[in-house]
Amino acid sequence: HGSRKALDYLAKIQAGLVRATRADVGYTNFITKNPMHEHWRTEVWTKEAYELNYLAEFVDLRPLTDAEKEYRSPLGLFCD
């Protein structure tokens, strides 16, 4: 229920993070490892939530490419 401007900002940050980490843009987050399972070591560096402006400091916020607009984000948003 966020504003369109905020959702567009989020989409640019998400695309920037994908580019910066060379992640799979088609990954849908449906299959993951359970971080709470005893087999995995999970580390938490902060209990504070990240603000979008903070995350934006680490990525290039250029406009989305046509290919980036085609993929649906893990948050269920269509990037455009």
Tab-separated table of C-alpha atoms in Angstrom:
chain	number	residue	atom	x	y	z
A	1	HIS	CA	0.000	0.000	0.000
A	2	GLY	CA	2.977	2.302	-0.534
A	3	SER	CA	3.050	5.279	-2.821
A	4	ARG	CA	3.987	4.712	-6.448
A	5	LYS	CA	7.030	6.966	-5.993
A	6	ALA	CA	8.263	4.873	-3.045
A	7	LEU	CA	7.691	1.620	-4.953
A	8	ASP	CA	9.615	2.956	-7.964
A	9	TYR	CA	12.449	3.971	-5.628
A	10	LEU	CA	12.439	0.482	-4.108
A	11	ALA	CA	12.533	-1.099	-7.585
A	12	LYS	CA	15.602	0.985	-8.520
A	13	ILE	CA	17.367	0.026	-5.291
A	14	GLN	CA	16.528	-3.632	-5.777
A	15	ALA	CA	17.783	-3.571	-9.383
A	16	GLY	CA	20.938	-1.802	-8.210
A	17	LEU	CA	21.561	-4.471	-5.584
A	18	VAL	CA	21.034	-7.209	-8.181
A	19	ARG	CA	23.530	-5.509	-10.515
A	20	ALA	CA	26.069	-4.888	-7.740
A	21	THR	CA	25.988	-8.495	-6.543
A	22	ARG	CA	25.599	-9.976	-10.036
A	23	ALA	CA	22.571	-11.846	-8.756
A	24	ASP	CA	20.175	-13.840	-10.910
A	25	VAL	CA	17.488	-11.353	-11.974
A	26	GLY	CA	15.086	-14.214	-12.574
A	27	TYR	CA	15.333	-15.583	-9.031
A	28	THR	CA	11.879	-15.496	-7.423
A	29	ASN	CA	12.818	-16.249	-3.786
A	30	PHE	CA	10.573	-19.315	-3.750
A	31	ILE	CA	13.368	-21.753	-2.920
A	32	THR	CA	15.682	-20.840	-0.068
A	33	LYS	CA	17.601	-22.427	2.751
A	34	ASN	CA	16.017	-22.091	6.170
A	35	PRO	CA	18.369	-19.814	8.137
A	36	MET	CA	16.941	-21.167	11.405
A	37	HIS	CA	17.908	-24.791	10.645
A	38	GLU	CA	20.697	-26.121	12.875
A	39	HIS	CA	22.783	-27.058	9.826
A	40	TRP	CA	23.352	-23.388	8.868
A	41	ARG	CA	25.269	-20.717	10.715
A	42	THR	CA	23.306	-17.482	10.627
A	43	GLU	CA	24.828	-14.210	11.751
A	44	VAL	CA	22.880	-11.069	12.521
A	45	TRP	CA	24.879	-7.866	12.626
A	46	THR	CA	22.056	-5.559	13.584
A	47	LYS	CA	18.470	-5.791	14.695
A	48	GLU	CA	17.770	-2.396	13.135
A	49	ALA	CA	15.743	-2.350	9.924
A	50	TYR	CA	17.495	-0.868	6.911
A	51	GLU	CA	16.065	2.370	5.500
A	52	LEU	CA	15.753	2.658	1.722
A	53	ASN	CA	17.920	5.782	1.698
A	54	TYR	CA	20.688	3.856	3.465
A	55	LEU	CA	20.564	1.006	0.947
A	56	ALA	CA	20.501	3.509	-1.930
A	57	GLU	CA	23.919	4.800	-0.844
A	58	PHE	CA	25.515	1.557	-2.034
A	59	VAL	CA	23.993	1.210	-5.503
A	60	ASP	CA	23.687	3.002	-8.812
A	61	LEU	CA	20.116	4.322	-9.035
A	62	ARG	CA	20.056	4.589	-12.810
A	63	PRO	CA	16.740	3.970	-14.600
A	64	LEU	CA	15.728	0.340	-15.003
A	65	THR	CA	16.623	-1.375	-18.248
A	66	ASP	CA	13.892	-2.986	-20.332
A	67	ALA	CA	15.129	-6.409	-19.174
A	68	GLU	CA	14.944	-5.345	-15.511
A	69	LYS	CA	11.390	-4.099	-16.024
A	70	GLU	CA	10.328	-7.546	-17.287
A	71	TYR	CA	11.077	-9.328	-14.031
A	72	ARG	CA	8.775	-9.367	-11.070
A	73	SER	CA	10.510	-8.472	-7.839
A	74	PRO	CA	10.498	-10.745	-4.772
A	75	LEU	CA	8.119	-8.249	-3.168
A	76	GLY	CA	5.546	-8.964	-5.865
A	77	LEU	CA	6.063	-5.627	-7.568
A	78	PHE	CA	6.301	-5.120	-11.272
A	79	CYS	CA	9.278	-2.898	-11.944
A	80	ASP	CA	8.588	-0.152	-14.453
